[in-house]
XYZ file of C-alpha atoms in Angstrom:
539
model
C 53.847 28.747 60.910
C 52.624 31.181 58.520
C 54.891 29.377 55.818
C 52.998 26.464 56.050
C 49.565 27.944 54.468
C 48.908 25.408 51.924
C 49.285 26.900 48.580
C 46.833 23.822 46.623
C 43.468 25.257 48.052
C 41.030 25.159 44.916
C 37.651 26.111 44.557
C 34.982 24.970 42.078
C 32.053 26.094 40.782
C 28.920 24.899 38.816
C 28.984 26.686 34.843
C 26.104 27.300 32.724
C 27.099 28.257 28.826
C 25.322 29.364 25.799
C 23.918 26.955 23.319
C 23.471 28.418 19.676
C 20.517 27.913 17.222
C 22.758 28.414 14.476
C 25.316 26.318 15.659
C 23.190 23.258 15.608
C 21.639 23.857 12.361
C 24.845 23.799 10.503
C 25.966 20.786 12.832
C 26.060 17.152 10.497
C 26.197 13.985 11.307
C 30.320 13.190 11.301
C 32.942 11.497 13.423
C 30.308 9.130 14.488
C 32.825 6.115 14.825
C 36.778 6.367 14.052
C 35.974 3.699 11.108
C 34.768 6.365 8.673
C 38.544 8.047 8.696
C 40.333 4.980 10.308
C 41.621 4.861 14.120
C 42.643 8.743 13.232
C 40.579 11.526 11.152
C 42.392 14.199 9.453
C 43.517 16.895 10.890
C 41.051 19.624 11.053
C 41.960 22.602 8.654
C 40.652 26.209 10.486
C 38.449 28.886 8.282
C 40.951 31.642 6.368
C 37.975 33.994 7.382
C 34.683 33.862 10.040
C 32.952 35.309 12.397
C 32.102 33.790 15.752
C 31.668 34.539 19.525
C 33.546 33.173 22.508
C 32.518 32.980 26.179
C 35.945 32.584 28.662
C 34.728 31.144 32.471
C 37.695 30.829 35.043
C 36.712 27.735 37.344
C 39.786 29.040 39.906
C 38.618 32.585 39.505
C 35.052 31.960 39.945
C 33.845 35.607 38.976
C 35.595 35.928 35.968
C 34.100 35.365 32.557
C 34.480 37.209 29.529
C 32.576 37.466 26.004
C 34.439 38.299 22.639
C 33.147 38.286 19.670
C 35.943 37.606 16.644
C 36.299 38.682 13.187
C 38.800 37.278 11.107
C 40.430 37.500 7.885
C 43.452 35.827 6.715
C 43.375 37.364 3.079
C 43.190 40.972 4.849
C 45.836 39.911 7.842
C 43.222 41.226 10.345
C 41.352 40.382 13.249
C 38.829 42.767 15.274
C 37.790 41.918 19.254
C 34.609 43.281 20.451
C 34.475 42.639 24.400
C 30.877 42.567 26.060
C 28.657 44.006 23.120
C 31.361 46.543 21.957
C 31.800 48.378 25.579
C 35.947 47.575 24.233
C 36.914 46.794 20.327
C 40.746 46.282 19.182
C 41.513 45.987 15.809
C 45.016 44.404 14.827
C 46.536 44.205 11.529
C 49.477 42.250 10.909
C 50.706 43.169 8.262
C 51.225 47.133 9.182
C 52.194 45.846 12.571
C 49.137 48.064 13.713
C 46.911 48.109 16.641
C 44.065 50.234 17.733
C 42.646 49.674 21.016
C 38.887 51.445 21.204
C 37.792 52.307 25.407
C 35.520 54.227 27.176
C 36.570 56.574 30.121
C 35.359 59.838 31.699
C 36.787 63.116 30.392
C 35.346 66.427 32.774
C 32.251 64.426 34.014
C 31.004 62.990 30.644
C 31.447 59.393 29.188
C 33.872 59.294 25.717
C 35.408 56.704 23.581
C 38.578 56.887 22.766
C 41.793 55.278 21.048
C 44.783 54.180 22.544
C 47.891 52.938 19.415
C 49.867 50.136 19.966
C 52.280 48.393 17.812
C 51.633 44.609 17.398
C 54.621 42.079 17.022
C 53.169 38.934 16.983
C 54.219 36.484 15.141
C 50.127 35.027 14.437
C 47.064 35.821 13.827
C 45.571 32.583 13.857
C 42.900 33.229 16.635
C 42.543 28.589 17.192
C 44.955 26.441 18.787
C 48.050 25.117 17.110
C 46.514 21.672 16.504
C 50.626 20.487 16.009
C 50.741 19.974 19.996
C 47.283 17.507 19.813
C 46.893 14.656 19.520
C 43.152 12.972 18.801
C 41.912 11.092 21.978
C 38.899 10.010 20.251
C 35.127 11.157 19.173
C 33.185 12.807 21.530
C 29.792 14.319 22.257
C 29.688 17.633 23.995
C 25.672 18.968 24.727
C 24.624 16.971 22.549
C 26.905 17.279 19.299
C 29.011 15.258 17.893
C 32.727 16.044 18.292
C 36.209 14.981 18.183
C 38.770 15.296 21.581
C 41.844 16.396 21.322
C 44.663 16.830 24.422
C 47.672 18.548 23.913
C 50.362 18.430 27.172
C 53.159 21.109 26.796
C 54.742 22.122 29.969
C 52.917 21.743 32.819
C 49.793 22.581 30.175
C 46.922 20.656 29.936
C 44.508 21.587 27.144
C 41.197 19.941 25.596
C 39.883 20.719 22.721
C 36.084 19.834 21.411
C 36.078 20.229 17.528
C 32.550 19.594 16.071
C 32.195 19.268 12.106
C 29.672 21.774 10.349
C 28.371 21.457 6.822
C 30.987 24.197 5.814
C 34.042 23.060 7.762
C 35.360 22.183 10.993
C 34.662 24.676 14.332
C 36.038 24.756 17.808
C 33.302 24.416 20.145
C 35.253 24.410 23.231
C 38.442 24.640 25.125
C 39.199 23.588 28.664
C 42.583 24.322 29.835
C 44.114 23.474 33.245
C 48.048 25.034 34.240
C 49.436 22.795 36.951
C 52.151 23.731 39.927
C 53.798 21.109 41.603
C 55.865 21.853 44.956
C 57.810 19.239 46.934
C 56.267 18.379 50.888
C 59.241 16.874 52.427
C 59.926 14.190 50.214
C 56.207 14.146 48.417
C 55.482 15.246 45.253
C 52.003 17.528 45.659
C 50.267 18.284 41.878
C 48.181 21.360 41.927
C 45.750 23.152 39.683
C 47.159 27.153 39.315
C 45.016 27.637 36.917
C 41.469 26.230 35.033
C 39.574 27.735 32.421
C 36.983 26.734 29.778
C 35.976 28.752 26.852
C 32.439 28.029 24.795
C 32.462 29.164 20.838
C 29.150 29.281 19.535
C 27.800 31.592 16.567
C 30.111 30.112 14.406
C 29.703 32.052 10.272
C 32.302 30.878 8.313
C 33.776 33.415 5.650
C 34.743 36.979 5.064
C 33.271 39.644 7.144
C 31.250 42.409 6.224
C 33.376 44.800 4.716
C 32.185 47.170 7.487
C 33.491 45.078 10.116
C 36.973 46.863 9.336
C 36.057 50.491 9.315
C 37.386 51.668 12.796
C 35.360 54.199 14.411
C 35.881 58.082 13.270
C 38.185 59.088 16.134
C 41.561 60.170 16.203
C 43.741 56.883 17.649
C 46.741 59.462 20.137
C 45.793 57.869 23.741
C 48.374 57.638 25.739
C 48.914 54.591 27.969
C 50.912 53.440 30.413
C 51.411 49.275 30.907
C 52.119 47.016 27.969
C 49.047 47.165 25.850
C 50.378 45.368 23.316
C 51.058 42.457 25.996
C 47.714 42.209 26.975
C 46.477 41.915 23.539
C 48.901 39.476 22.500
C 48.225 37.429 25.696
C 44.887 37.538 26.003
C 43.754 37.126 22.704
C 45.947 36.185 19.789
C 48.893 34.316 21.896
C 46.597 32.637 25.120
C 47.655 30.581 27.110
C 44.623 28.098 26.307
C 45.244 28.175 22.646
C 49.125 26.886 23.343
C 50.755 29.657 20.570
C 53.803 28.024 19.932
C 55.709 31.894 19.968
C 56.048 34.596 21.162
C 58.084 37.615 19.757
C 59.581 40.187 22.146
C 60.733 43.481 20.288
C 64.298 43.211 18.854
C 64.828 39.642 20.809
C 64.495 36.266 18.861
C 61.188 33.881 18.948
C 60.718 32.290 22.176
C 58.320 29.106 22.731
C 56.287 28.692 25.565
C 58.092 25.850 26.375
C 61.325 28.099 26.370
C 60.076 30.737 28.609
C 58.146 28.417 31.029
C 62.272 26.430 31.192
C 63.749 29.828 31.573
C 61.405 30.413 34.388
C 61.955 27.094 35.880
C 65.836 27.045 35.849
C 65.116 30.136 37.574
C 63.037 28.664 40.179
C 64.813 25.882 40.870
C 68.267 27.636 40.990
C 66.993 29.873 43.816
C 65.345 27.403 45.712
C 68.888 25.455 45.970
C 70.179 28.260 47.657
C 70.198 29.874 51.193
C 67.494 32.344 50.736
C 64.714 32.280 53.296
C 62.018 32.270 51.107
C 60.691 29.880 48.646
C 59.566 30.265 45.152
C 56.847 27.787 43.110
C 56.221 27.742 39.251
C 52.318 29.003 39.199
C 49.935 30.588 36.490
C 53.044 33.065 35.922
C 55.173 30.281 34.740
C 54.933 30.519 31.467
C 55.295 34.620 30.975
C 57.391 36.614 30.325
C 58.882 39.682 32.084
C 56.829 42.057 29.936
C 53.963 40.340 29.954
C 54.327 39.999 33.666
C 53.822 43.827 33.551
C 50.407 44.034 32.788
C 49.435 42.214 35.930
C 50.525 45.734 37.727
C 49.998 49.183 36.917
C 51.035 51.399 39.301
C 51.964 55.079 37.861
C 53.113 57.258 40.546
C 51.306 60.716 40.588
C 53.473 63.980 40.464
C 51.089 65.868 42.170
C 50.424 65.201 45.759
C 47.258 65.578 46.808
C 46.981 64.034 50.255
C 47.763 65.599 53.419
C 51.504 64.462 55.236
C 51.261 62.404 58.534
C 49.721 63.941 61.319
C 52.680 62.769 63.259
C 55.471 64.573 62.066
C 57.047 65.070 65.131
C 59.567 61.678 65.291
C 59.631 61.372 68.646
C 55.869 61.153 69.010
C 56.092 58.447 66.428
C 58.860 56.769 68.891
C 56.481 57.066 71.545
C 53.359 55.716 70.287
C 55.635 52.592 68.794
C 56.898 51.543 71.903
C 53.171 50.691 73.044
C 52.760 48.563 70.100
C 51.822 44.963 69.768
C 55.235 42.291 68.906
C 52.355 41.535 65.476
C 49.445 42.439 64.096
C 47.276 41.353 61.575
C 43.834 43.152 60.424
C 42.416 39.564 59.383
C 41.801 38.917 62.901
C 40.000 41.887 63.236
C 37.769 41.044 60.553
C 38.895 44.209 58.749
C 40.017 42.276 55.350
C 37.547 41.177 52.397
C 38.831 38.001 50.326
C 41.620 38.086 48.285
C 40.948 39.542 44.810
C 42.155 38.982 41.121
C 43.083 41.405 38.813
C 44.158 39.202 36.212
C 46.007 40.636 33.506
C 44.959 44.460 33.695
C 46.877 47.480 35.529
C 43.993 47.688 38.061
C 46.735 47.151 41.067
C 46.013 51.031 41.914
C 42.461 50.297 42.326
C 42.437 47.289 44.349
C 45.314 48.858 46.931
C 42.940 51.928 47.451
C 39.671 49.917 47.331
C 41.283 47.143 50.379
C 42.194 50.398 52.382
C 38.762 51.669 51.891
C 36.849 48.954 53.113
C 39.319 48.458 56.212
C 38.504 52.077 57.009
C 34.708 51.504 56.722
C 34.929 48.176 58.848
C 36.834 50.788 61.334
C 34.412 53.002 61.304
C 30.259 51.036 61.139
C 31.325 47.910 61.743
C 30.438 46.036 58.863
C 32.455 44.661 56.363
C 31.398 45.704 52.751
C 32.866 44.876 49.452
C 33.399 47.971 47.429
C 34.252 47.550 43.281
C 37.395 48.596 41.756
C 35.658 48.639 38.369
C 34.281 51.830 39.577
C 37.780 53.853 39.894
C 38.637 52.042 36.515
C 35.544 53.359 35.025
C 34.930 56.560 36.435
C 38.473 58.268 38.218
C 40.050 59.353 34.962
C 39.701 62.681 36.043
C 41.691 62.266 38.856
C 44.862 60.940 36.373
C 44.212 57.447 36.309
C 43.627 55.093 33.657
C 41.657 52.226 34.231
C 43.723 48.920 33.008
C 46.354 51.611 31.660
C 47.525 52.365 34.966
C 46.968 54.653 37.949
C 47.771 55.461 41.089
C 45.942 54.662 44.195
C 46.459 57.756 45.886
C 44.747 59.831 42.982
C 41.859 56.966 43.273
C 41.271 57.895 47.579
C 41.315 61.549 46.986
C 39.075 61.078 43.888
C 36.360 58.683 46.208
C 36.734 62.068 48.688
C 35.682 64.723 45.997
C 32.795 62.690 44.660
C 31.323 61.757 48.051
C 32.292 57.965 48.680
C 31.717 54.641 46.174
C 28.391 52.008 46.227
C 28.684 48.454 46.735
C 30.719 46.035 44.672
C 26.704 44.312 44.718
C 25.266 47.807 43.412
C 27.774 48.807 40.723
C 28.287 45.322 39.275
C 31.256 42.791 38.179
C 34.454 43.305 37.796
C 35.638 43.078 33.725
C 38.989 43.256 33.903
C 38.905 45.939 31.243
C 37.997 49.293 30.914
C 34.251 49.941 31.370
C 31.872 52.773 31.184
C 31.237 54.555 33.999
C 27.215 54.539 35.717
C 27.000 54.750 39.440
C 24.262 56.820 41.007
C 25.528 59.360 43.271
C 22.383 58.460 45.156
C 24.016 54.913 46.056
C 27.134 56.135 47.763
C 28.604 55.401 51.368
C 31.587 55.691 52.799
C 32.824 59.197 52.279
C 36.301 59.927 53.409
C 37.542 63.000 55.544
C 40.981 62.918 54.876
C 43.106 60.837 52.653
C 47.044 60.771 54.530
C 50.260 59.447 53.604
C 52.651 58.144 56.083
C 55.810 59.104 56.712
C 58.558 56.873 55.402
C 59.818 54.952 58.977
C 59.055 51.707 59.755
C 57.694 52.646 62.977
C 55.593 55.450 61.410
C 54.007 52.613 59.321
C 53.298 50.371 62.207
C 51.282 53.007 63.833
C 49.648 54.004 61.265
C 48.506 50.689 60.568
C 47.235 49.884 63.969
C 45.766 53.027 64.290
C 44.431 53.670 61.020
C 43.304 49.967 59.568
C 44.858 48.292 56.388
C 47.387 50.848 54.501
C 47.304 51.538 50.808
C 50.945 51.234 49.227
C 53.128 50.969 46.367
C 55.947 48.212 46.055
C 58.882 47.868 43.707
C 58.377 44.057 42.441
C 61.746 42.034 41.097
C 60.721 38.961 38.885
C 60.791 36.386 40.985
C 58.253 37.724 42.371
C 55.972 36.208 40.768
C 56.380 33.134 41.439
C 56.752 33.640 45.083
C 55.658 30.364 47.547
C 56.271 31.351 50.964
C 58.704 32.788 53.536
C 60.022 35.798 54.256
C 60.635 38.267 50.769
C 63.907 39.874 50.825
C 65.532 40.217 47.184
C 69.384 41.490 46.581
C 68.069 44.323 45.060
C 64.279 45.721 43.116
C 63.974 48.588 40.719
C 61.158 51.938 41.178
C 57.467 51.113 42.846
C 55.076 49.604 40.203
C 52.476 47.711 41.881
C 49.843 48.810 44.473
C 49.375 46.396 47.319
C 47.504 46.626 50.992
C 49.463 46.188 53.631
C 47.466 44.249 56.047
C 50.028 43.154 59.272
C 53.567 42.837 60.452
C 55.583 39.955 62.582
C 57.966 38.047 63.133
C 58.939 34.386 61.099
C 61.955 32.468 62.169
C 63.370 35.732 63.107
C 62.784 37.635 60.879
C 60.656 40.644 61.014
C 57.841 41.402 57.910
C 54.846 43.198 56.594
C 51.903 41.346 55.891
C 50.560 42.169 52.695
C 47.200 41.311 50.245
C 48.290 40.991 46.385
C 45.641 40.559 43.992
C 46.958 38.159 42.465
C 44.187 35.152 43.197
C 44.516 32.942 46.372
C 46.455 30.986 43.792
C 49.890 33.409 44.213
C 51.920 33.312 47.361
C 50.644 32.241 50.353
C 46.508 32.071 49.619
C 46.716 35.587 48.120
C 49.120 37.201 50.525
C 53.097 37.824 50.851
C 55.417 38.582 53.742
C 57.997 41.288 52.584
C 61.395 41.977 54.978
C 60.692 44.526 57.574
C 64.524 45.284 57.512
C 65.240 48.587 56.069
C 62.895 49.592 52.975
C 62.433 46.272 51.492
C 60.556 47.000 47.888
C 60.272 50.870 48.908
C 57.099 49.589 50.616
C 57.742 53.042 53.268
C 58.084 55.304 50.534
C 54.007 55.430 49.234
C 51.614 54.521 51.933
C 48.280 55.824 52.757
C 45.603 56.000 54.690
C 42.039 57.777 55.011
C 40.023 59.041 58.049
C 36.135 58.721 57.141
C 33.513 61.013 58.097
């Protein structure tokens, strides 16, 4: 049965990293046997100030990476990101609680930065691990330099740590962290891996920054946003998962550990999964979130304005009609109608990738041929259709937008997918699939159903409880779920042990659910999945 899709499928893929001049010209000859400190050296003591660069590669998300380059300063209680040469910079100061989060987007055709506020919590601005949870495994040699291992197990966290010893102090070369999720088969035990990444440090200057490094650019800091920037900063770059913070801070709530929130979760988990439900839920790469953080892996912000034409079936009984001749299920896979599961990671880019999976069901409708198409593009370049990139926006806005301009390029042509907000640079020359009409269904199950076999894979908007996220398998159907805030494709419907669902794509990583995908409870309007669905017509 569909229930049975084994949730431990892992890829793997072959890394190439960045060595550093620099680096190995400050590298010395140390740690070369555990005699020169006895069985154990001292601890290493981080910089109060330096500047270095990081390179983040996702082994389960094999077209992930990211590049950040860090400045640091303990004596000003500051730290500054710059992603991918500058294209995004954040600045956080601790002290004033302050941070400034520097983006490109489109504003009446032409390319602008600008500055979104955010208040920062935190409780550290340490940007290296907590070297309390390690423990030294012994001296190493990673490409070539000398280095000492360290492992630290918290949770179901496993993280290794590569500190080489410069002329001017210890530096982290590199990190490799694995999240495991372990589900019961009958009466086996089966150990996954939800999650494996490894993160390179090379340029490593020790001391102050440039004065200039602080000076934020001349632009008045009043963007508006609309998912939990200040969770995404936290997360991703002060409080990450690989660097095993020890806290976290929500606002006006007491200091949680990792290890708290991750046994929250879990008596969570486990309490459900005792009871009668018919679905199952798994501790995954969500485990150790919280509820706000888990916000920032959605984004969906309703438009106001409707801007796509009402079902061409209004009349009910036509609806009736044209339902009775449907199939008992259905699912566009077997069509060959549905690219690969996707990953947004931790950016509100659900919008895109719901209007982007309709899209190229629609094309495969229409030529034939099944074409990737990149959601970086709406990020970058749909603001003036109300959207906003990882800040939210709202799928519907993102079809009608693709049918003013003409139709998108390739995923190949416009390039990878950042996970943050990029500039926008397609050629107008490059552009394919232009859409007709952009439609949204009328709220009935059966209006859905035809729609979908009619029309090819369905853009739509789900309400999405928090167990959610840690959904295994089964048929979804919570007590109860709060306003849409997550964009989805809805892919199939059928029947499981009874009960009837809707297949739908998450993008998530084949890592979530079942491979990537979720069965939500046909009965009634599970999730308000009938309440924003669309489809387009192409030229």
């Amino acid at each position: 049965s569909t229930s049975d899709l084994s949730f431990n499928v892992r890829r793997r893929y072959s890394l190439s990293f960045i060595d550093s001049d620099r680096m190995q010209g400050l590298l010395i000859i140390a740690f070369l046997c555990s005699a020169a400190y006895g069985d154990k050296p001292p601890t290493p003591q981080w910089p109060s100030a330096a500047t270095f660069e990081f390179r983040i590669i996702s082994h389960t998300d094999g077209e992930y990476e990211s590049i950040v380059k860090t400045y640091y300063s303990a004596t000003k209680k500051a730290i500054r990101f710059d992603t991918w040469g500058g294209m995004n910079q954040i600045f956080v100061h601790t002290d004033r609680k302050e941070g400034y989060y520097y983006f490109p987007k489109v504003s009446e055709g032409k390319s602008q930065v600008v500055c979104a506020p955010f208040n920062y919590t935190g409780v550290g601005l340490l940007p290296f691990p907590n070297l309390n949870y390690y423990k030294f495994v012994g001296n190493d040699s990673l490409d070539g330099i000398p280095s000492t291992k360290w492992v630290a197990n918290v949770m179901a966290e496993e993280s290794t740590l590569w500190i080489a010893q410069t002329s001017e102090g210890p530096f982290l070369s590199a990190v490799d962290f694995k999240l495991y999720d372990t589900s019961l088969h009958g009466d086996n035990l089966v150990v996954g891996v939800a999650d494996h990444s490894e993160i390179r440090y090379y340029n490593f200057i020790p001391g102050e920054p440039e004065a200039k490094v602080w000076n934020r650019p001349p632009i008045d800091c009043n963007f508006p946003f609309g998912v939990e920037l200040q969770e995404i900063v936290k997360y991703e770059f002060l409080e990450a998962k690989y660097l095993i913070l020890e806290t976290v801070a929500e606002e006006g709530a007491p200091l949680q550990t990792r290890e708290e929130i991750y046994e929250i979760n879990r008596k969570l988990v486990e309490s459900h999964n005792r009871g009668p439900s018919g679905y199952k839920l798994q501790l995954n790469q969500f485990a150790h979130l919280t509820a706000d953080e888990m916000k920032s892996f959605k984004g969906l912000r309703l438009s106001t304005v409707e801007g796509s034409k009402p079902h061409t079936h209004v009349d009910d009984d036509e609806v009736e009609e044209l339902a009775k001749h449907l199939p008992d299920s259905w699912d566009w896979r077997d069509h060959g109608a549905v690219t690969r599961v996707k990953n947004q990671r931790m950016c509100g880019s659900c919008w895109a990738f719901s209007a982007i999976g309709c899209l190229e069901g629609a094309h495969f409708l229409k030529t034939g041929e099944l074409v990737e198409f990149p959601e970086q593009l709406l990020m970058d370049c749909s603001w003036d259709a109300g959207n906003g990139g990882c800040l939210g926006g709202d799928m519907s806005n993102a079809l009608n937008w693709i049918k003013e301009v003409g139709g998108v390029t390739t995923s190949i042509q416009y390039g990878r997918y950042y996970s943050e907000n990029g500039r926008c640079h397609f050629d107008k020359k490059n552009l394919i699939s232009p859409i007709k009409n952009v439609t949204k269904v009328a709220p009935s199950v059966n209006a859905l159903k035809v729609a979908l076999v009619n029309n090819g894979p369905l853009s739509v908007g789900i309400a999405t409880p928090q167990d959610i996220s840690w959904y295994k398998n089964g048929v979804y159907k919570p007590l109860q779920w709060g306003m849409i805030d997550h964009g989805v494709v809805l892919v199939g419907y059928g029947v499981l042990d009874g009960e009837k669902y809707w297949l739908v794509k998450n993008s998530w990583g084949e890592d979530w659910g079942l491979e990537g995908y979720i069965l939500i409870s046909a009965e009634g309007n599970t999730l308000n999945i009938l309440d924003s669905a669309y489809y387009v017509t192409m030229k």
